[in-house]
Amino acid sequence: MSVLTGRTVVVSGVGAGLGHQVAAAVVRDGGNAVLGARTESSLAKSAAEIDPDGAHTAYRPTDITDEQQCLALAELARERFGRIDAVVHVAAWDSYFGGLEDADFTTWRSVIDVNLLGTLRMTRACLPALKVRGGAVVFIGTQSAVAAPTQVRQAAYAASKGALTSAMYSLARELGPHRIRVNSVLPGWMWGPPVQAYVRFTAETEGAPESEVLNRLTERMALPELATDADVANAAVFLTSDRARAITGQSLLVNAGELMR
């Protein structure tokens, strides 16, 4: 039997990369995926690719900085499929780079509003349905929230995701009595659209082959390749399933062994 048969999973941040892979894995494993993201055309494209007949997907444009839009996405899941069993949070602002000295704290606040508060808004919107029969909340964090990055400085992103990991512990305690598990997946370098773009840009800037730039990343891994979007998606979907029924308050690194804890 597929591990998610009859289950409904809300997935935020569904675009061309990780969010799409999470939703695809949910449907592959027998579940229903309710897709949210800001751009309706991206949602429609993902839904059509994942579930051509539309029997196991629904979607709604959703900005997780807007509480009413979060509530509307949760309501769509209940109206269409009658339940919410899990929510996987992929939506994030990951395109702001820099450290402290060059920080624009107005932008920092915006990053935190998406990555921390937006994730919590979406979680809270799903809570009434999750409490009915228990379920799972899965945050997508980042390796840089628990270890200093070696190449790309994204202090605001790392800080917001680190705060989310801290919040995970509190939520795991708060929601545990309702049999709601709360866990995080922490990717490192992840082969998908953002990292592919980074490799291309760096190669063009340095006049170096893309293979050389990629090798700089993979040489730090215990395994001789980067984890993929699909690898991270599979970890997230595992945490939504009953196979992870006794796991809560935990962070799972998916990073080909670059950092070991």
PDB file of C-alpha atoms in Angstrom:
ATOM      1  CA  MET A   1       0.000   0.000   0.000  1.00  0.00           C
ATOM      2  CA  SER A   2       1.245   3.502  -0.782  1.00  0.00           C
ATOM      3  CA  VAL A   3       2.317   5.298   2.386  1.00  0.00           C
ATOM      4  CA  LEU A   4       0.010   8.300   1.884  1.00  0.00           C
ATOM      5  CA  THR A   5      -3.121   6.632   0.532  1.00  0.00           C
ATOM      6  CA  GLY A   6      -6.126   8.742   1.487  1.00  0.00           C
ATOM      7  CA  ARG A   7      -3.991  11.449   3.084  1.00  0.00           C
ATOM      8  CA  THR A   8      -4.029  15.137   2.168  1.00  0.00           C
ATOM      9  CA  VAL A   9      -0.877  17.233   2.325  1.00  0.00           C
ATOM     10  CA  VAL A  10      -0.742  21.016   1.955  1.00  0.00           C
ATOM     11  CA  VAL A  11       2.460  22.157   0.235  1.00  0.00           C
ATOM     12  CA  SER A  12       3.478  25.825   0.202  1.00  0.00           C
ATOM     13  CA  GLY A  13       5.953  27.319  -2.249  1.00  0.00           C
ATOM     14  CA  VAL A  14       5.211  25.084  -5.232  1.00  0.00           C
ATOM     15  CA  GLY A  15       7.218  26.269  -8.216  1.00  0.00           C
ATOM     16  CA  ALA A  16       9.763  24.700 -10.529  1.00  0.00           C
ATOM     17  CA  GLY A  17      11.999  23.204  -7.834  1.00  0.00           C
ATOM     18  CA  LEU A  18      11.603  21.624  -4.417  1.00  0.00           C
ATOM     19  CA  GLY A  19       7.920  22.475  -3.922  1.00  0.00           C
ATOM     20  CA  HIS A  20       7.047  20.744  -7.186  1.00  0.00           C
ATOM     21  CA  GLN A  21       9.051  17.692  -6.164  1.00  0.00           C
ATOM     22  CA  VAL A  22       7.330  17.497  -2.766  1.00  0.00           C
ATOM     23  CA  ALA A  23       3.873  17.690  -4.338  1.00  0.00           C
ATOM     24  CA  ALA A  24       4.848  15.095  -6.944  1.00  0.00           C
ATOM     25  CA  ALA A  25       6.109  12.731  -4.240  1.00  0.00           C
ATOM     26  CA  VAL A  26       2.861  13.115  -2.282  1.00  0.00           C
ATOM     27  CA  VAL A  27       0.775  12.101  -5.294  1.00  0.00           C
ATOM     28  CA  ARG A  28       3.229   9.336  -6.245  1.00  0.00           C
ATOM     29  CA  ASP A  29       2.832   7.874  -2.762  1.00  0.00           C
ATOM     30  CA  GLY A  30      -0.963   7.833  -2.983  1.00  0.00           C
ATOM     31  CA  GLY A  31      -1.862  11.145  -1.356  1.00  0.00           C
ATOM     32  CA  ASN A  32      -3.666  14.316  -2.329  1.00  0.00           C
ATOM     33  CA  ALA A  33      -1.543  17.449  -2.697  1.00  0.00           C
ATOM     34  CA  VAL A  34      -2.940  20.939  -2.138  1.00  0.00           C
ATOM     35  CA  LEU A  35      -0.560  23.412  -3.731  1.00  0.00           C
ATOM     36  CA  GLY A  36       0.056  27.009  -2.713  1.00  0.00           C
ATOM     37  CA  ALA A  37       2.357  29.672  -4.150  1.00  0.00           C
ATOM     38  CA  ARG A  38       2.076  33.286  -5.227  1.00  0.00           C
ATOM     39  CA  THR A  39       2.013  32.626  -8.983  1.00  0.00           C
ATOM     40  CA  GLU A  40      -1.094  30.890 -10.325  1.00  0.00           C
ATOM     41  CA  SER A  41       0.505  29.939 -13.643  1.00  0.00           C
ATOM     42  CA  SER A  42       3.263  28.030 -11.831  1.00  0.00           C
ATOM     43  CA  LEU A  43       0.691  26.222  -9.729  1.00  0.00           C
ATOM     44  CA  ALA A  44      -1.354  25.260 -12.774  1.00  0.00           C
ATOM     45  CA  LYS A  45       1.748  23.963 -14.564  1.00  0.00           C
ATOM     46  CA  SER A  46       2.859  21.881 -11.588  1.00  0.00           C
ATOM     47  CA  ALA A  47      -0.609  20.446 -11.008  1.00  0.00           C
ATOM     48  CA  ALA A  48      -0.969  19.471 -14.667  1.00  0.00           C
ATOM     49  CA  GLU A  49       2.409  17.728 -14.693  1.00  0.00           C
ATOM     50  CA  ILE A  50       1.883  15.923 -11.386  1.00  0.00           C
ATOM     51  CA  ASP A  51      -1.755  14.937 -11.799  1.00  0.00           C
ATOM     52  CA  PRO A  52      -3.055  15.331 -15.366  1.00  0.00           C
ATOM     53  CA  ASP A  53      -6.647  14.345 -14.552  1.00  0.00           C
ATOM     54  CA  GLY A  54      -6.780  16.577 -11.464  1.00  0.00           C
ATOM     55  CA  ALA A  55      -8.130  13.879  -9.159  1.00  0.00           C
ATOM     56  CA  HIS A  56      -5.438  14.260  -6.508  1.00  0.00           C
ATOM     57  CA  THR A  57      -4.450  17.928  -6.627  1.00  0.00           C
ATOM     58  CA  ALA A  58      -5.943  21.310  -5.910  1.00  0.00           C
ATOM     59  CA  TYR A  59      -4.240  24.684  -5.877  1.00  0.00           C
ATOM     60  CA  ARG A  60      -4.772  28.281  -4.922  1.00  0.00           C
ATOM     61  CA  PRO A  61      -2.529  31.365  -5.242  1.00  0.00           C
ATOM     62  CA  THR A  62      -1.216  31.996  -1.738  1.00  0.00           C
ATOM     63  CA  ASP A  63       1.093  34.598  -0.226  1.00  0.00           C
ATOM     64  CA  ILE A  64       2.050  33.265   3.199  1.00  0.00           C
ATOM     65  CA  THR A  65       2.595  36.784   4.530  1.00  0.00           C
ATOM     66  CA  ASP A  66      -1.202  37.191   4.291  1.00  0.00           C
ATOM     67  CA  GLU A  67      -3.051  35.286   7.014  1.00  0.00           C
ATOM     68  CA  GLN A  68      -6.351  35.293   5.131  1.00  0.00           C
ATOM     69  CA  GLN A  69      -4.719  33.675   2.113  1.00  0.00           C
ATOM     70  CA  CYS A  70      -3.232  30.986   4.368  1.00  0.00           C
ATOM     71  CA  LEU A  71      -6.676  30.304   5.815  1.00  0.00           C
ATOM     72  CA  ALA A  72      -8.140  30.125   2.309  1.00  0.00           C
ATOM     73  CA  LEU A  73      -5.590  27.497   1.229  1.00  0.00           C
ATOM     74  CA  ALA A  74      -6.360  25.375   4.288  1.00  0.00           C
ATOM     75  CA  GLU A  75     -10.078  25.723   3.589  1.00  0.00           C
ATOM     76  CA  LEU A  76      -9.528  24.595  -0.011  1.00  0.00           C
ATOM     77  CA  ALA A  77      -7.917  21.407   1.297  1.00  0.00           C
ATOM     78  CA  ARG A  78     -10.865  20.724   3.583  1.00  0.00           C
ATOM     79  CA  GLU A  79     -13.469  21.518   0.917  1.00  0.00           C
ATOM     80  CA  ARG A  80     -11.822  19.436  -1.802  1.00  0.00           C
ATOM     81  CA  PHE A  81     -10.542  16.453   0.170  1.00  0.00           C
ATOM     82  CA  GLY A  82     -12.261  16.691   3.549  1.00  0.00           C
ATOM     83  CA  ARG A  83      -9.118  16.672   5.666  1.00  0.00           C
ATOM     84  CA  ILE A  84      -5.555  17.858   6.209  1.00  0.00           C
ATOM     85  CA  ASP A  85      -3.032  15.282   7.381  1.00  0.00           C
ATOM     86  CA  ALA A  86       0.200  17.207   6.898  1.00  0.00           C
ATOM     87  CA  VAL A  87       1.683  20.481   5.754  1.00  0.00           C
ATOM     88  CA  VAL A  88       5.119  20.852   4.168  1.00  0.00           C
ATOM     89  CA  HIS A  89       6.532  24.370   4.130  1.00  0.00           C
ATOM     90  CA  VAL A  90       8.705  25.070   1.096  1.00  0.00           C
ATOM     91  CA  ALA A  91       7.816  28.740   0.529  1.00  0.00           C
ATOM     92  CA  ALA A  92      10.826  30.912   1.360  1.00  0.00           C
ATOM     93  CA  TRP A  93      12.719  34.066   0.482  1.00  0.00           C
ATOM     94  CA  ASP A  94      16.207  32.787  -0.351  1.00  0.00           C
ATOM     95  CA  SER A  95      17.461  35.376  -2.826  1.00  0.00           C
ATOM     96  CA  TYR A  96      18.805  38.022  -0.412  1.00  0.00           C
ATOM     97  CA  PHE A  97      22.566  37.765   0.059  1.00  0.00           C
ATOM     98  CA  GLY A  98      25.053  39.404   2.407  1.00  0.00           C
ATOM     99  CA  GLY A  99      26.116  39.625   6.024  1.00  0.00           C
ATOM    100  CA  LEU A 100      25.928  42.137   8.852  1.00  0.00           C
ATOM    101  CA  GLU A 101      28.009  45.046   7.587  1.00  0.00           C
ATOM    102  CA  ASP A 102      26.028  45.390   4.370  1.00  0.00           C
ATOM    103  CA  ALA A 103      22.685  44.451   5.927  1.00  0.00           C
ATOM    104  CA  ASP A 104      19.474  46.242   5.019  1.00  0.00           C
ATOM    105  CA  PHE A 105      17.376  45.481   8.078  1.00  0.00           C
ATOM    106  CA  THR A 106      14.168  46.414   6.293  1.00  0.00           C
ATOM    107  CA  THR A 107      14.866  43.537   3.936  1.00  0.00           C
ATOM    108  CA  TRP A 108      15.815  41.331   6.883  1.00  0.00           C
ATOM    109  CA  ARG A 109      12.360  41.960   8.349  1.00  0.00           C
ATOM    110  CA  SER A 110      10.780  40.940   5.057  1.00  0.00           C
ATOM    111  CA  VAL A 111      12.847  37.744   4.931  1.00  0.00           C
ATOM    112  CA  ILE A 112      11.772  36.893   8.484  1.00  0.00           C
ATOM    113  CA  ASP A 113       8.140  37.700   7.670  1.00  0.00           C
ATOM    114  CA  VAL A 114       8.198  35.073   4.922  1.00  0.00           C
ATOM    115  CA  ASN A 115      10.527  32.397   6.243  1.00  0.00           C
ATOM    116  CA  LEU A 116       9.563  32.412   9.919  1.00  0.00           C
ATOM    117  CA  LEU A 117       6.242  34.173  10.412  1.00  0.00           C
ATOM    118  CA  GLY A 118       4.758  33.090   7.087  1.00  0.00           C
ATOM    119  CA  THR A 119       5.527  29.475   7.872  1.00  0.00           C
ATOM    120  CA  LEU A 120       3.911  29.828  11.291  1.00  0.00           C
ATOM    121  CA  ARG A 121       0.847  31.533   9.767  1.00  0.00           C
ATOM    122  CA  MET A 122       0.381  28.657   7.358  1.00  0.00           C
ATOM    123  CA  THR A 123       0.859  26.117  10.135  1.00  0.00           C
ATOM    124  CA  ARG A 124      -1.728  27.809  12.330  1.00  0.00           C
ATOM    125  CA  ALA A 125      -4.213  27.943   9.458  1.00  0.00           C
ATOM    126  CA  CYS A 126      -3.973  24.150   9.128  1.00  0.00           C
ATOM    127  CA  LEU A 127      -4.173  23.368  12.853  1.00  0.00           C
ATOM    128  CA  PRO A 128      -7.962  22.914  13.205  1.00  0.00           C
ATOM    129  CA  ALA A 129      -7.940  20.212  10.534  1.00  0.00           C
ATOM    130  CA  LEU A 130      -4.704  18.626  11.766  1.00  0.00           C
ATOM    131  CA  LYS A 131      -6.111  18.301  15.283  1.00  0.00           C
ATOM    132  CA  VAL A 132      -8.993  16.127  14.077  1.00  0.00           C
ATOM    133  CA  ARG A 133      -6.865  12.995  13.636  1.00  0.00           C
ATOM    134  CA  GLY A 134      -3.281  14.112  14.215  1.00  0.00           C
ATOM    135  CA  GLY A 135      -0.711  14.597  11.502  1.00  0.00           C
ATOM    136  CA  ALA A 136       2.591  16.199  10.637  1.00  0.00           C
ATOM    137  CA  VAL A 137       4.199  19.566  10.067  1.00  0.00           C
ATOM    138  CA  VAL A 138       7.452  19.598   8.105  1.00  0.00           C
ATOM    139  CA  PHE A 139       9.613  22.702   7.898  1.00  0.00           C
ATOM    140  CA  ILE A 140      12.235  23.059   5.186  1.00  0.00           C
ATOM    141  CA  GLY A 141      15.195  24.665   6.906  1.00  0.00           C
ATOM    142  CA  THR A 142      18.803  24.924   5.781  1.00  0.00           C
ATOM    143  CA  GLN A 143      22.155  23.506   6.725  1.00  0.00           C
ATOM    144  CA  SER A 144      23.443  27.073   7.096  1.00  0.00           C
ATOM    145  CA  ALA A 145      21.142  27.495  10.101  1.00  0.00           C
ATOM    146  CA  VAL A 146      23.322  25.056  12.060  1.00  0.00           C
ATOM    147  CA  ALA A 147      26.768  25.581  10.493  1.00  0.00           C
ATOM    148  CA  ALA A 148      28.608  28.505   8.919  1.00  0.00           C
ATOM    149  CA  PRO A 149      28.340  28.540   5.122  1.00  0.00           C
ATOM    150  CA  THR A 150      31.639  28.184   3.289  1.00  0.00           C
ATOM    151  CA  GLN A 151      30.889  29.933   0.003  1.00  0.00           C
ATOM    152  CA  VAL A 152      27.698  31.996  -0.135  1.00  0.00           C
ATOM    153  CA  ARG A 153      26.782  34.404   2.667  1.00  0.00           C
ATOM    154  CA  GLN A 154      23.040  34.605   3.360  1.00  0.00           C
ATOM    155  CA  ALA A 155      22.905  35.793   6.952  1.00  0.00           C
ATOM    156  CA  ALA A 156      19.251  36.859   6.913  1.00  0.00           C
ATOM    157  CA  TYR A 157      18.122  33.589   5.343  1.00  0.00           C
ATOM    158  CA  ALA A 158      20.178  31.509   7.782  1.00  0.00           C
ATOM    159  CA  ALA A 159      18.937  33.510  10.777  1.00  0.00           C
ATOM    160  CA  SER A 160      15.296  33.171   9.738  1.00  0.00           C
ATOM    161  CA  LYS A 161      15.636  29.430   9.191  1.00  0.00           C
ATOM    162  CA  GLY A 162      17.546  29.040  12.453  1.00  0.00           C
ATOM    163  CA  ALA A 163      14.660  30.728  14.246  1.00  0.00           C
ATOM    164  CA  LEU A 164      12.280  28.329  12.517  1.00  0.00           C
ATOM    165  CA  THR A 165      14.291  25.362  13.772  1.00  0.00           C
ATOM    166  CA  SER A 166      14.086  26.779  17.303  1.00  0.00           C
ATOM    167  CA  ALA A 167      10.334  27.247  16.917  1.00  0.00           C
ATOM    168  CA  MET A 168      10.084  23.608  15.856  1.00  0.00           C
ATOM    169  CA  TYR A 169      11.032  22.438  19.351  1.00  0.00           C
ATOM    170  CA  SER A 170       8.335  24.537  20.997  1.00  0.00           C
ATOM    171  CA  LEU A 171       5.693  23.474  18.488  1.00  0.00           C
ATOM    172  CA  ALA A 172       6.615  19.807  18.860  1.00  0.00           C
ATOM    173  CA  ARG A 173       5.883  20.091  22.596  1.00  0.00           C
ATOM    174  CA  GLU A 174       2.766  22.217  22.144  1.00  0.00           C
ATOM    175  CA  LEU A 175       1.171  20.087  19.448  1.00  0.00           C
ATOM    176  CA  GLY A 176       2.360  16.659  20.561  1.00  0.00           C
ATOM    177  CA  PRO A 177      -0.707  16.046  22.758  1.00  0.00           C
ATOM    178  CA  HIS A 178      -2.804  16.360  19.580  1.00  0.00           C
ATOM    179  CA  ARG A 179      -0.592  13.738  17.904  1.00  0.00           C
ATOM    180  CA  ILE A 180       0.799  16.373  15.567  1.00  0.00           C
ATOM    181  CA  ARG A 181       4.478  15.799  14.840  1.00  0.00           C
ATOM    182  CA  VAL A 182       6.745  18.736  13.943  1.00  0.00           C
ATOM    183  CA  ASN A 183      10.088  18.157  12.220  1.00  0.00           C
ATOM    184  CA  SER A 184      12.541  19.920   9.923  1.00  0.00           C
ATOM    185  CA  VAL A 185      14.481  18.864   6.856  1.00  0.00           C
ATOM    186  CA  LEU A 186      17.758  20.757   6.498  1.00  0.00           C
ATOM    187  CA  PRO A 187      19.156  20.651   2.948  1.00  0.00           C
ATOM    188  CA  GLY A 188      22.699  21.601   2.081  1.00  0.00           C
ATOM    189  CA  TRP A 189      23.639  22.293  -1.521  1.00  0.00           C
ATOM    190  CA  MET A 190      20.730  20.837  -3.447  1.00  0.00           C
ATOM    191  CA  TRP A 191      20.817  20.148  -7.180  1.00  0.00           C
ATOM    192  CA  GLY A 192      17.802  21.954  -8.554  1.00  0.00           C
ATOM    193  CA  PRO A 193      17.006  25.254 -10.305  1.00  0.00           C
ATOM    194  CA  PRO A 194      18.619  27.657  -7.745  1.00  0.00           C
ATOM    195  CA  VAL A 195      21.923  25.762  -7.504  1.00  0.00           C
ATOM    196  CA  GLN A 196      21.974  25.106 -11.236  1.00  0.00           C
ATOM    197  CA  ALA A 197      21.648  28.874 -11.767  1.00  0.00           C
ATOM    198  CA  TYR A 198      24.441  29.504  -9.228  1.00  0.00           C
ATOM    199  CA  VAL A 199      26.764  27.098 -11.041  1.00  0.00           C
ATOM    200  CA  ARG A 200      26.037  28.710 -14.419  1.00  0.00           C
ATOM    201  CA  PHE A 201      26.475  32.253 -13.063  1.00  0.00           C
ATOM    202  CA  THR A 202      29.720  31.454 -11.253  1.00  0.00           C
ATOM    203  CA  ALA A 203      31.141  29.677 -14.284  1.00  0.00           C
ATOM    204  CA  GLU A 204      30.308  32.635 -16.536  1.00  0.00           C
ATOM    205  CA  THR A 205      31.705  35.158 -14.042  1.00  0.00           C
ATOM    206  CA  GLU A 206      34.974  33.264 -13.569  1.00  0.00           C
ATOM    207  CA  GLY A 207      35.311  32.033 -17.142  1.00  0.00           C
ATOM    208  CA  ALA A 208      35.531  28.499 -15.784  1.00  0.00           C
ATOM    209  CA  PRO A 209      33.787  25.303 -16.882  1.00  0.00           C
ATOM    210  CA  GLU A 210      30.567  24.519 -15.036  1.00  0.00           C
ATOM    211  CA  SER A 211      32.038  21.128 -14.148  1.00  0.00           C
ATOM    212  CA  GLU A 212      34.836  22.858 -12.224  1.00  0.00           C
ATOM    213  CA  VAL A 213      32.398  24.963 -10.209  1.00  0.00           C
ATOM    214  CA  LEU A 214      30.287  21.903  -9.465  1.00  0.00           C
ATOM    215  CA  ASN A 215      33.360  19.940  -8.396  1.00  0.00           C
ATOM    216  CA  ARG A 216      34.158  22.592  -5.774  1.00  0.00           C
ATOM    217  CA  LEU A 217      30.804  21.831  -4.213  1.00  0.00           C
ATOM    218  CA  THR A 218      30.876  18.052  -4.445  1.00  0.00           C
ATOM    219  CA  GLU A 219      34.461  17.655  -3.199  1.00  0.00           C
ATOM    220  CA  ARG A 220      33.260  18.547   0.304  1.00  0.00           C
ATOM    221  CA  MET A 221      30.641  15.801   0.344  1.00  0.00           C
ATOM    222  CA  ALA A 222      31.080  12.312   1.772  1.00  0.00           C
ATOM    223  CA  LEU A 223      29.046  11.078  -1.193  1.00  0.00           C
ATOM    224  CA  PRO A 224      30.425  12.184  -4.586  1.00  0.00           C
ATOM    225  CA  GLU A 225      27.351  14.145  -5.679  1.00  0.00           C
ATOM    226  CA  LEU A 226      24.894  16.751  -4.490  1.00  0.00           C
ATOM    227  CA  ALA A 227      21.567  15.789  -3.007  1.00  0.00           C
ATOM    228  CA  THR A 228      18.755  16.640  -5.418  1.00  0.00           C
ATOM    229  CA  ASP A 229      15.436  18.400  -4.945  1.00  0.00           C
ATOM    230  CA  ALA A 230      13.840  14.956  -5.197  1.00  0.00           C
ATOM    231  CA  ASP A 231      16.051  13.593  -2.393  1.00  0.00           C
ATOM    232  CA  VAL A 232      14.943  16.390  -0.077  1.00  0.00           C
ATOM    233  CA  ALA A 233      11.315  15.928  -1.135  1.00  0.00           C
ATOM    234  CA  ASN A 234      11.476  12.216  -0.324  1.00  0.00           C
ATOM    235  CA  ALA A 235      12.795  12.998   3.162  1.00  0.00           C
ATOM    236  CA  ALA A 236       9.986  15.500   3.738  1.00  0.00           C
ATOM    237  CA  VAL A 237       7.308  13.089   2.546  1.00  0.00           C
ATOM    238  CA  PHE A 238       8.716  10.328   4.763  1.00  0.00           C
ATOM    239  CA  LEU A 239       8.253  12.651   7.749  1.00  0.00           C
ATOM    240  CA  THR A 240       4.597  13.191   6.799  1.00  0.00           C
ATOM    241  CA  SER A 241       3.907   9.452   6.780  1.00  0.00           C
ATOM    242  CA  ASP A 242       3.094   6.962   9.526  1.00  0.00           C
ATOM    243  CA  ARG A 243       6.551   5.485   9.035  1.00  0.00           C
ATOM    244  CA  ALA A 244       7.753   8.502  11.022  1.00  0.00           C
ATOM    245  CA  ARG A 245       4.996   8.206  13.648  1.00  0.00           C
ATOM    246  CA  ALA A 246       7.427   8.341  16.601  1.00  0.00           C
ATOM    247  CA  ILE A 247       9.625  11.126  15.226  1.00  0.00           C
ATOM    248  CA  THR A 248       9.032  14.704  16.372  1.00  0.00           C
ATOM    249  CA  GLY A 249      11.169  17.701  17.240  1.00  0.00           C
ATOM    250  CA  GLN A 250      13.984  16.488  14.989  1.00  0.00           C
ATOM    251  CA  SER A 251      16.083  18.005  12.205  1.00  0.00           C
ATOM    252  CA  LEU A 252      17.174  15.767   9.345  1.00  0.00           C
ATOM    253  CA  LEU A 253      20.181  16.903   7.307  1.00  0.00           C
ATOM    254  CA  VAL A 254      19.958  15.923   3.632  1.00  0.00           C
ATOM    255  CA  ASN A 255      23.345  17.014   2.319  1.00  0.00           C
ATOM    256  CA  ALA A 256      25.297  14.034   0.914  1.00  0.00           C
ATOM    257  CA  GLY A 257      27.343  14.030   4.123  1.00  0.00           C
ATOM    258  CA  GLU A 258      28.850  17.516   3.804  1.00  0.00           C
ATOM    259  CA  LEU A 259      28.055  18.186   7.467  1.00  0.00           C
ATOM    260  CA  MET A 260      27.603  15.323   9.914  1.00  0.00           C
ATOM    261  CA  ARG A 261      25.978  15.623  13.346  1.00  0.00           C
TER     262      ARG A 261
END
